[in-house]
Short mmCIF file of N, CA and C in Angstrom, two decimals:
data_model
loop_
_atom_site.label_atom_id
_atom_site.label_comp_id
_atom_site.label_asym_id
_atom_site.label_seq_id
_atom_site.Cartn_x
_atom_site.Cartn_y
_atom_site.Cartn_z
N UNK A 134 -10.27 8.34 -9.38
CA UNK A 134 -8.90 8.52 -8.95
C UNK A 134 -8.20 7.17 -8.91
N UNK A 135 -6.92 7.16 -9.20
CA UNK A 135 -6.11 5.95 -9.17
C UNK A 135 -5.21 6.01 -7.94
N UNK A 136 -5.22 4.93 -7.18
CA UNK A 136 -4.46 4.86 -5.92
C UNK A 136 -3.50 3.68 -6.00
N UNK A 137 -2.25 3.95 -5.70
CA UNK A 137 -1.23 2.92 -5.67
C UNK A 137 -0.90 2.67 -4.20
N UNK A 138 -1.13 1.46 -3.73
CA UNK A 138 -0.88 1.12 -2.33
C UNK A 138 0.38 0.30 -2.18
N UNK A 139 1.06 0.52 -1.05
CA UNK A 139 2.31 -0.18 -0.77
C UNK A 139 2.28 -0.76 0.64
N UNK A 140 2.64 -2.04 0.74
CA UNK A 140 2.91 -2.69 2.03
C UNK A 140 4.42 -2.82 2.11
N UNK A 141 5.09 -1.96 2.90
CA UNK A 141 6.55 -1.90 2.86
C UNK A 141 7.23 -3.12 3.48
N UNK A 142 8.40 -3.41 2.96
CA UNK A 142 9.26 -4.47 3.46
C UNK A 142 10.56 -4.40 2.70
N UNK A 143 11.49 -5.30 3.00
CA UNK A 143 12.73 -5.32 2.23
C UNK A 143 12.93 -6.66 1.53
N UNK A 144 12.34 -7.73 2.03
CA UNK A 144 12.37 -9.01 1.33
C UNK A 144 11.22 -9.05 0.32
N UNK A 145 10.06 -8.57 0.78
CA UNK A 145 8.86 -8.54 -0.06
C UNK A 145 8.16 -7.20 0.12
N UNK A 146 7.96 -6.49 -0.96
CA UNK A 146 7.20 -5.25 -0.95
C UNK A 146 5.91 -5.53 -1.70
N UNK A 147 4.78 -5.46 -1.00
CA UNK A 147 3.51 -5.65 -1.68
C UNK A 147 3.04 -4.37 -2.32
N UNK A 148 2.41 -4.49 -3.48
CA UNK A 148 1.86 -3.31 -4.15
C UNK A 148 0.52 -3.67 -4.78
N UNK A 149 -0.33 -2.66 -4.85
CA UNK A 149 -1.63 -2.84 -5.47
C UNK A 149 -2.12 -1.51 -6.01
N UNK A 150 -2.73 -1.56 -7.18
CA UNK A 150 -3.21 -0.34 -7.82
C UNK A 150 -4.70 -0.50 -8.11
N UNK A 151 -5.49 0.48 -7.67
CA UNK A 151 -6.94 0.43 -7.88
C UNK A 151 -7.44 1.77 -8.40
N UNK A 152 -8.62 1.73 -8.98
CA UNK A 152 -9.33 2.95 -9.36
C UNK A 152 -10.55 3.06 -8.46
N UNK A 153 -10.83 4.26 -8.00
CA UNK A 153 -12.00 4.50 -7.16
C UNK A 153 -12.76 5.67 -7.75
N UNK A 154 -13.96 5.38 -8.28
CA UNK A 154 -14.81 6.40 -8.86
C UNK A 154 -16.26 6.09 -8.54
N UNK A 155 -16.99 7.14 -8.20
CA UNK A 155 -18.42 7.01 -7.91
C UNK A 155 -18.70 5.90 -6.91
N UNK A 156 -17.89 5.86 -5.86
CA UNK A 156 -18.02 4.89 -4.77
C UNK A 156 -17.84 3.45 -5.22
N UNK A 157 -17.13 3.25 -6.32
CA UNK A 157 -16.87 1.89 -6.82
C UNK A 157 -15.37 1.66 -6.96
N UNK A 158 -14.98 0.46 -6.59
CA UNK A 158 -13.58 0.05 -6.70
C UNK A 158 -13.39 -0.78 -7.96
N UNK A 159 -12.33 -0.48 -8.70
CA UNK A 159 -11.96 -1.29 -9.85
C UNK A 159 -10.49 -1.66 -9.68
N UNK A 160 -10.18 -2.95 -9.54
CA UNK A 160 -8.77 -3.32 -9.43
C UNK A 160 -8.05 -3.11 -10.76
N UNK A 161 -6.83 -2.63 -10.69
CA UNK A 161 -6.02 -2.45 -11.89
C UNK A 161 -4.98 -3.57 -11.97
N UNK A 162 -4.18 -3.71 -10.91
CA UNK A 162 -3.17 -4.77 -10.88
C UNK A 162 -2.58 -4.84 -9.48
N UNK A 163 -1.88 -5.92 -9.19
CA UNK A 163 -1.20 -6.06 -7.90
C UNK A 163 -0.05 -7.03 -8.06
N UNK A 164 0.84 -7.02 -7.08
CA UNK A 164 1.97 -7.94 -7.10
C UNK A 164 2.93 -7.65 -5.98
N UNK A 165 4.12 -8.19 -6.10
CA UNK A 165 5.16 -7.97 -5.09
C UNK A 165 6.49 -7.70 -5.77
N UNK A 166 7.32 -6.98 -5.07
CA UNK A 166 8.72 -6.81 -5.45
C UNK A 166 9.49 -7.69 -4.48
N UNK A 167 10.24 -8.64 -5.01
CA UNK A 167 10.99 -9.58 -4.18
C UNK A 167 12.48 -9.28 -4.29
N UNK A 168 13.18 -9.34 -3.16
CA UNK A 168 14.63 -9.23 -3.17
C UNK A 168 15.20 -10.48 -2.51
N UNK A 169 16.21 -11.09 -3.12
CA UNK A 169 16.79 -12.32 -2.57
C UNK A 169 17.48 -12.09 -1.23
N UNK A 170 17.34 -13.06 -0.33
CA UNK A 170 17.93 -12.96 1.02
C UNK A 170 19.45 -12.88 0.96
N UNK A 171 20.06 -13.47 -0.06
CA UNK A 171 21.52 -13.46 -0.15
C UNK A 171 22.08 -12.21 -0.84
N UNK A 172 21.19 -11.32 -1.25
CA UNK A 172 21.62 -10.09 -1.91
C UNK A 172 22.08 -9.08 -0.85
N UNK A 173 23.15 -8.39 -1.14
CA UNK A 173 23.66 -7.34 -0.26
C UNK A 173 22.55 -6.31 0.00
N UNK A 174 22.40 -5.87 1.26
CA UNK A 174 21.27 -5.02 1.63
C UNK A 174 21.16 -3.75 0.78
N UNK A 175 22.24 -3.01 0.55
CA UNK A 175 22.11 -1.82 -0.31
C UNK A 175 21.60 -2.15 -1.72
N UNK A 176 21.97 -3.31 -2.23
CA UNK A 176 21.47 -3.72 -3.55
C UNK A 176 19.98 -4.05 -3.49
N UNK A 177 19.54 -4.59 -2.35
CA UNK A 177 18.11 -4.85 -2.18
C UNK A 177 17.33 -3.54 -2.24
N UNK A 178 17.87 -2.52 -1.56
CA UNK A 178 17.21 -1.20 -1.58
C UNK A 178 17.19 -0.63 -2.99
N UNK A 179 18.28 -0.79 -3.71
CA UNK A 179 18.34 -0.30 -5.09
C UNK A 179 17.32 -1.04 -5.96
N UNK A 180 17.20 -2.33 -5.76
CA UNK A 180 16.25 -3.15 -6.51
C UNK A 180 14.82 -2.67 -6.25
N UNK A 181 14.49 -2.42 -4.98
CA UNK A 181 13.15 -1.93 -4.62
C UNK A 181 12.89 -0.60 -5.32
N UNK A 182 13.86 0.31 -5.25
CA UNK A 182 13.69 1.62 -5.86
C UNK A 182 13.49 1.51 -7.37
N UNK A 183 14.32 0.73 -8.02
CA UNK A 183 14.25 0.58 -9.48
C UNK A 183 12.92 -0.03 -9.91
N UNK A 184 12.54 -1.13 -9.27
CA UNK A 184 11.30 -1.80 -9.65
C UNK A 184 10.07 -0.97 -9.33
N UNK A 185 10.06 -0.30 -8.18
CA UNK A 185 8.92 0.53 -7.82
C UNK A 185 8.81 1.73 -8.76
N UNK A 186 9.92 2.34 -9.10
CA UNK A 186 9.91 3.47 -10.04
C UNK A 186 9.30 3.04 -11.38
N UNK A 187 9.66 1.84 -11.84
CA UNK A 187 9.10 1.33 -13.09
C UNK A 187 7.60 1.10 -12.96
N UNK A 188 7.16 0.57 -11.83
CA UNK A 188 5.72 0.34 -11.62
C UNK A 188 4.95 1.66 -11.57
N UNK A 189 5.53 2.67 -10.93
CA UNK A 189 4.85 3.97 -10.83
C UNK A 189 4.76 4.65 -12.20
N UNK A 190 5.68 4.32 -13.09
CA UNK A 190 5.61 4.83 -14.47
C UNK A 190 4.56 4.05 -15.25
N UNK A 191 4.52 2.73 -15.03
CA UNK A 191 3.56 1.88 -15.74
C UNK A 191 2.13 2.16 -15.32
N UNK A 192 1.93 2.46 -14.02
CA UNK A 192 0.59 2.72 -13.48
C UNK A 192 0.53 4.14 -12.91
N UNK A 193 0.39 5.15 -13.78
CA UNK A 193 0.32 6.53 -13.28
C UNK A 193 -0.83 6.65 -12.27
N UNK A 194 -0.52 7.19 -11.10
CA UNK A 194 -1.49 7.23 -10.01
C UNK A 194 -1.65 8.64 -9.48
N UNK A 195 -2.83 8.89 -8.92
CA UNK A 195 -3.09 10.19 -8.31
C UNK A 195 -2.54 10.27 -6.90
N UNK A 196 -2.49 9.12 -6.23
CA UNK A 196 -2.05 9.07 -4.83
C UNK A 196 -1.27 7.79 -4.58
N UNK A 197 -0.34 7.85 -3.63
CA UNK A 197 0.34 6.67 -3.14
C UNK A 197 -0.01 6.55 -1.66
N UNK A 198 -0.53 5.40 -1.28
CA UNK A 198 -0.86 5.12 0.13
C UNK A 198 0.10 4.06 0.64
N UNK A 199 0.69 4.31 1.78
CA UNK A 199 1.68 3.38 2.34
C UNK A 199 1.39 3.16 3.82
N UNK A 200 1.65 1.96 4.27
CA UNK A 200 1.41 1.64 5.67
C UNK A 200 2.53 2.22 6.54
N UNK A 201 2.14 2.82 7.66
CA UNK A 201 3.11 3.29 8.64
C UNK A 201 3.70 2.08 9.35
N UNK A 202 4.92 2.22 9.79
CA UNK A 202 5.59 1.11 10.47
C UNK A 202 5.08 0.94 11.89
N UNK A 203 4.95 -0.31 12.28
CA UNK A 203 4.58 -0.64 13.64
C UNK A 203 5.31 -1.91 14.02
N UNK A 204 6.24 -1.82 14.97
CA UNK A 204 6.99 -2.98 15.42
C UNK A 204 7.01 -3.02 16.93
N UNK A 205 6.83 -4.21 17.47
CA UNK A 205 6.91 -4.39 18.92
C UNK A 205 8.29 -4.90 19.34
N UNK A 206 8.79 -5.90 18.61
CA UNK A 206 9.92 -6.66 19.12
C UNK A 206 11.24 -6.42 18.40
N UNK A 207 11.37 -6.83 17.17
CA UNK A 207 12.64 -6.93 16.49
C UNK A 207 13.10 -5.58 15.94
N UNK A 208 14.04 -4.94 16.64
CA UNK A 208 14.52 -3.63 16.21
C UNK A 208 15.32 -3.71 14.92
N UNK A 209 16.09 -4.78 14.71
CA UNK A 209 16.86 -4.94 13.48
C UNK A 209 15.93 -4.96 12.27
N UNK A 210 14.86 -5.73 12.37
CA UNK A 210 13.88 -5.78 11.28
C UNK A 210 13.24 -4.41 11.08
N UNK A 211 12.92 -3.74 12.17
CA UNK A 211 12.28 -2.42 12.07
C UNK A 211 13.19 -1.44 11.35
N UNK A 212 14.45 -1.45 11.65
CA UNK A 212 15.39 -0.53 11.01
C UNK A 212 15.51 -0.84 9.52
N UNK A 213 15.62 -2.12 9.17
CA UNK A 213 15.73 -2.50 7.76
C UNK A 213 14.46 -2.14 6.98
N UNK A 214 13.30 -2.40 7.57
CA UNK A 214 12.05 -2.04 6.90
C UNK A 214 11.93 -0.52 6.77
N UNK A 215 12.39 0.20 7.79
CA UNK A 215 12.35 1.66 7.73
C UNK A 215 13.22 2.17 6.59
N UNK A 216 14.37 1.54 6.38
CA UNK A 216 15.22 1.95 5.26
C UNK A 216 14.54 1.67 3.92
N UNK A 217 13.91 0.51 3.80
CA UNK A 217 13.18 0.18 2.58
C UNK A 217 12.03 1.16 2.37
N UNK A 218 11.36 1.51 3.46
CA UNK A 218 10.25 2.45 3.38
C UNK A 218 10.74 3.82 2.89
N UNK A 219 11.93 4.21 3.32
CA UNK A 219 12.52 5.47 2.85
C UNK A 219 12.75 5.45 1.35
N UNK A 220 13.21 4.33 0.82
CA UNK A 220 13.41 4.18 -0.62
C UNK A 220 12.08 4.25 -1.35
N UNK A 221 11.05 3.65 -0.75
CA UNK A 221 9.70 3.67 -1.33
C UNK A 221 9.18 5.11 -1.40
N UNK A 222 9.34 5.85 -0.31
CA UNK A 222 8.89 7.25 -0.29
C UNK A 222 9.68 8.09 -1.30
N UNK A 223 10.97 7.82 -1.43
CA UNK A 223 11.79 8.53 -2.40
C UNK A 223 11.28 8.29 -3.82
N UNK A 224 11.00 7.03 -4.15
CA UNK A 224 10.49 6.71 -5.50
C UNK A 224 9.18 7.44 -5.77
N UNK A 225 8.30 7.50 -4.77
CA UNK A 225 7.03 8.21 -4.94
C UNK A 225 7.26 9.71 -5.14
N UNK A 226 8.14 10.28 -4.35
CA UNK A 226 8.43 11.72 -4.48
C UNK A 226 9.04 12.02 -5.85
N UNK A 227 9.94 11.16 -6.30
CA UNK A 227 10.56 11.37 -7.62
C UNK A 227 9.52 11.26 -8.73
N UNK A 228 8.47 10.49 -8.49
CA UNK A 228 7.38 10.36 -9.46
C UNK A 228 6.32 11.44 -9.29
N UNK A 229 6.52 12.30 -8.31
CA UNK A 229 5.62 13.43 -8.02
C UNK A 229 4.20 12.97 -7.66
N UNK A 230 4.13 11.89 -6.89
CA UNK A 230 2.84 11.37 -6.45
C UNK A 230 2.65 11.76 -4.98
N UNK A 231 1.52 12.39 -4.63
CA UNK A 231 1.27 12.71 -3.23
C UNK A 231 1.21 11.43 -2.39
N UNK A 232 1.82 11.48 -1.21
CA UNK A 232 1.94 10.32 -0.34
C UNK A 232 1.03 10.48 0.87
N UNK A 233 0.30 9.42 1.19
CA UNK A 233 -0.53 9.37 2.39
C UNK A 233 -0.15 8.12 3.17
N UNK A 234 -0.07 8.25 4.49
CA UNK A 234 0.36 7.15 5.35
C UNK A 234 -0.76 6.75 6.29
N UNK A 235 -0.91 5.43 6.49
CA UNK A 235 -1.98 4.90 7.33
C UNK A 235 -1.45 3.83 8.27
N UNK A 236 -1.95 3.83 9.49
CA UNK A 236 -1.58 2.81 10.46
C UNK A 236 -2.37 1.53 10.17
N UNK A 237 -1.90 0.40 10.67
CA UNK A 237 -2.68 -0.83 10.52
C UNK A 237 -4.11 -0.69 11.07
N UNK A 238 -4.28 0.02 12.17
CA UNK A 238 -5.61 0.24 12.75
C UNK A 238 -6.50 1.01 11.78
N UNK A 239 -5.95 2.04 11.15
CA UNK A 239 -6.73 2.81 10.17
C UNK A 239 -7.13 1.95 8.98
N UNK A 240 -6.23 1.09 8.52
CA UNK A 240 -6.53 0.23 7.38
C UNK A 240 -7.66 -0.74 7.76
N UNK A 241 -7.54 -1.38 8.91
CA UNK A 241 -8.57 -2.32 9.36
C UNK A 241 -9.93 -1.63 9.48
N UNK A 242 -9.94 -0.45 10.08
CA UNK A 242 -11.18 0.30 10.27
C UNK A 242 -11.82 0.68 8.93
N UNK A 243 -11.00 1.15 8.00
CA UNK A 243 -11.52 1.60 6.71
C UNK A 243 -12.04 0.45 5.86
N UNK A 244 -11.38 -0.69 5.94
CA UNK A 244 -11.75 -1.82 5.08
C UNK A 244 -12.89 -2.63 5.68
N UNK A 245 -12.86 -2.84 7.01
CA UNK A 245 -13.87 -3.72 7.63
C UNK A 245 -14.87 -2.97 8.50
N UNK A 246 -14.54 -1.73 8.88
CA UNK A 246 -15.40 -1.01 9.81
C UNK A 246 -15.10 -1.32 11.26
N UNK A 247 -14.04 -2.12 11.50
CA UNK A 247 -13.70 -2.55 12.86
C UNK A 247 -12.18 -2.55 13.00
N UNK A 248 -11.66 -1.70 13.88
CA UNK A 248 -10.22 -1.54 14.04
C UNK A 248 -9.48 -2.74 14.58
N UNK A 249 -10.20 -3.65 15.24
CA UNK A 249 -9.55 -4.85 15.77
C UNK A 249 -9.85 -6.08 14.92
N UNK A 250 -10.20 -5.86 13.67
CA UNK A 250 -10.49 -6.98 12.76
C UNK A 250 -9.26 -7.87 12.61
N UNK A 251 -9.52 -9.14 12.38
CA UNK A 251 -8.44 -10.09 12.14
C UNK A 251 -7.97 -9.93 10.69
N UNK A 252 -6.74 -10.37 10.44
CA UNK A 252 -6.17 -10.28 9.10
C UNK A 252 -7.08 -10.97 8.08
N UNK A 253 -7.63 -12.12 8.44
CA UNK A 253 -8.49 -12.86 7.50
C UNK A 253 -9.74 -12.05 7.15
N UNK A 254 -10.27 -11.27 8.10
CA UNK A 254 -11.44 -10.44 7.83
C UNK A 254 -11.08 -9.31 6.86
N UNK A 255 -9.91 -8.71 7.05
CA UNK A 255 -9.46 -7.64 6.15
C UNK A 255 -9.28 -8.20 4.74
N UNK A 256 -8.67 -9.37 4.64
CA UNK A 256 -8.43 -9.99 3.33
C UNK A 256 -9.76 -10.33 2.64
N UNK A 257 -10.71 -10.83 3.39
CA UNK A 257 -12.00 -11.18 2.79
C UNK A 257 -12.74 -9.93 2.31
N UNK A 258 -12.74 -8.86 3.09
CA UNK A 258 -13.39 -7.62 2.66
C UNK A 258 -12.68 -7.01 1.45
N UNK A 259 -11.36 -7.12 1.43
CA UNK A 259 -10.60 -6.64 0.26
C UNK A 259 -11.04 -7.40 -0.98
N UNK A 260 -11.16 -8.72 -0.86
CA UNK A 260 -11.61 -9.54 -1.97
C UNK A 260 -12.99 -9.10 -2.44
N UNK A 261 -13.90 -8.94 -1.50
CA UNK A 261 -15.28 -8.55 -1.85
C UNK A 261 -15.35 -7.17 -2.48
N UNK A 262 -14.68 -6.19 -1.87
CA UNK A 262 -14.74 -4.83 -2.38
C UNK A 262 -14.17 -4.71 -3.80
N UNK A 263 -13.18 -5.53 -4.10
CA UNK A 263 -12.55 -5.48 -5.43
C UNK A 263 -13.14 -6.47 -6.42
N UNK A 264 -14.07 -7.30 -5.95
CA UNK A 264 -14.77 -8.22 -6.84
C UNK A 264 -13.95 -9.42 -7.30
N UNK A 265 -12.93 -9.78 -6.54
CA UNK A 265 -12.15 -10.97 -6.88
C UNK A 265 -12.86 -12.23 -6.42
N UNK A 266 -12.63 -13.33 -7.12
CA UNK A 266 -13.21 -14.61 -6.72
C UNK A 266 -12.48 -15.20 -5.52
N UNK A 267 -11.18 -14.91 -5.42
CA UNK A 267 -10.36 -15.38 -4.31
C UNK A 267 -9.58 -14.22 -3.73
N UNK A 268 -9.12 -14.39 -2.50
CA UNK A 268 -8.28 -13.38 -1.87
C UNK A 268 -6.99 -13.27 -2.67
N UNK A 269 -6.58 -12.06 -3.03
CA UNK A 269 -5.33 -11.90 -3.79
C UNK A 269 -4.14 -12.48 -3.02
N UNK A 270 -3.24 -13.09 -3.75
CA UNK A 270 -2.03 -13.67 -3.17
C UNK A 270 -0.82 -13.08 -3.86
N UNK A 271 0.29 -12.97 -3.20
CA UNK A 271 0.54 -13.25 -1.79
C UNK A 271 -0.08 -12.21 -0.86
N UNK A 272 -0.01 -12.50 0.43
CA UNK A 272 -0.62 -11.63 1.44
C UNK A 272 -0.11 -10.19 1.36
N UNK A 273 1.16 -10.01 1.03
CA UNK A 273 1.72 -8.65 0.96
C UNK A 273 1.01 -7.82 -0.11
N UNK A 274 0.66 -8.43 -1.22
CA UNK A 274 -0.07 -7.73 -2.27
C UNK A 274 -1.49 -7.42 -1.82
N UNK A 275 -2.13 -8.39 -1.14
CA UNK A 275 -3.48 -8.15 -0.62
C UNK A 275 -3.47 -7.02 0.40
N UNK A 276 -2.43 -6.98 1.24
CA UNK A 276 -2.30 -5.89 2.21
C UNK A 276 -2.18 -4.54 1.50
N UNK A 277 -1.41 -4.50 0.42
CA UNK A 277 -1.25 -3.26 -0.34
C UNK A 277 -2.58 -2.81 -0.95
N UNK A 278 -3.36 -3.76 -1.44
CA UNK A 278 -4.69 -3.42 -1.97
C UNK A 278 -5.58 -2.87 -0.86
N UNK A 279 -5.50 -3.45 0.34
CA UNK A 279 -6.28 -2.96 1.48
C UNK A 279 -5.86 -1.53 1.84
N UNK A 280 -4.58 -1.24 1.74
CA UNK A 280 -4.10 0.12 2.03
C UNK A 280 -4.64 1.10 0.98
N UNK A 281 -4.72 0.65 -0.27
CA UNK A 281 -5.32 1.48 -1.32
C UNK A 281 -6.79 1.76 -1.03
N UNK A 282 -7.51 0.72 -0.62
CA UNK A 282 -8.92 0.87 -0.26
C UNK A 282 -9.07 1.84 0.91
N UNK A 283 -8.18 1.72 1.88
CA UNK A 283 -8.21 2.63 3.04
C UNK A 283 -8.12 4.08 2.57
N UNK A 284 -7.19 4.35 1.65
CA UNK A 284 -7.07 5.73 1.18
C UNK A 284 -8.34 6.19 0.47
N UNK A 285 -8.91 5.32 -0.34
CA UNK A 285 -10.16 5.67 -1.03
C UNK A 285 -11.26 5.98 -0.03
N UNK A 286 -11.35 5.19 1.02
CA UNK A 286 -12.39 5.40 2.04
C UNK A 286 -12.12 6.68 2.83
N UNK A 287 -10.86 6.99 3.05
CA UNK A 287 -10.52 8.18 3.85
C UNK A 287 -10.53 9.47 3.04
N UNK A 288 -10.20 9.39 1.76
CA UNK A 288 -10.08 10.60 0.93
C UNK A 288 -10.78 10.43 -0.41
N UNK A 289 -11.87 9.68 -0.43
CA UNK A 289 -12.52 9.33 -1.68
C UNK A 289 -13.40 10.39 -2.30
N UNK A 290 -13.71 11.44 -1.60
CA UNK A 290 -14.54 12.50 -2.17
C UNK A 290 -13.74 13.80 -2.20
N UNK A 291 -14.12 14.74 -3.03
CA UNK A 291 -13.40 16.03 -3.03
C UNK A 291 -13.38 16.69 -1.65
N UNK A 292 -14.48 16.59 -0.91
CA UNK A 292 -14.51 17.18 0.43
C UNK A 292 -13.52 16.49 1.35
N UNK A 293 -13.48 15.17 1.34
CA UNK A 293 -12.54 14.43 2.17
C UNK A 293 -11.10 14.77 1.79
N UNK A 294 -10.82 14.90 0.49
CA UNK A 294 -9.47 15.25 0.05
C UNK A 294 -9.10 16.64 0.55
N UNK A 295 -10.04 17.58 0.46
CA UNK A 295 -9.77 18.94 0.92
C UNK A 295 -9.50 18.94 2.42
N UNK A 296 -10.29 18.19 3.18
CA UNK A 296 -10.09 18.11 4.62
C UNK A 296 -8.75 17.45 4.95
N UNK A 297 -8.37 16.42 4.21
CA UNK A 297 -7.09 15.73 4.44
C UNK A 297 -5.92 16.68 4.20
N UNK A 298 -6.04 17.57 3.22
CA UNK A 298 -4.97 18.50 2.92
C UNK A 298 -4.85 19.62 3.95
N UNK A 299 -5.91 19.81 4.77
CA UNK A 299 -5.85 20.84 5.80
C UNK A 299 -5.07 20.41 7.02
N UNK A 300 -4.87 19.10 7.18
CA UNK A 300 -4.19 18.59 8.37
C UNK A 300 -2.72 18.84 8.31
#
């Protein structure tokens, strides 16, 4: 199965695409969608939608995994990221890709086996699981790859997929 992972944002959207078969991970590609800070916000959203739609066409995927939002402090940032996340979900729906959402705790648990793992531990396990010599950069892309791995770990077998669809 091919999984396209997204780390949502509006300045930087991380993305990563992996294949998961027979309990093995094969990286396909990763990167970021960048929007300039001086760009009008609606145009930033349009840019994210356009670029993500092109990526979803370039990398046909069985599933899209996206991180759920979690913010403690800055409500303005949370609202802007939520709007970008809405555009991301729209692009996935328009591409007819099933969407799965995971919390940061779920991603940490699936990738490292420990829900309170540090970011550096998640990045190192992502590197190891995908067979890279170095941790993928930038961090947003590495986070997206970790989200893809999380989905594979959570729904990587036909039984797990069937159980996930029952919820």
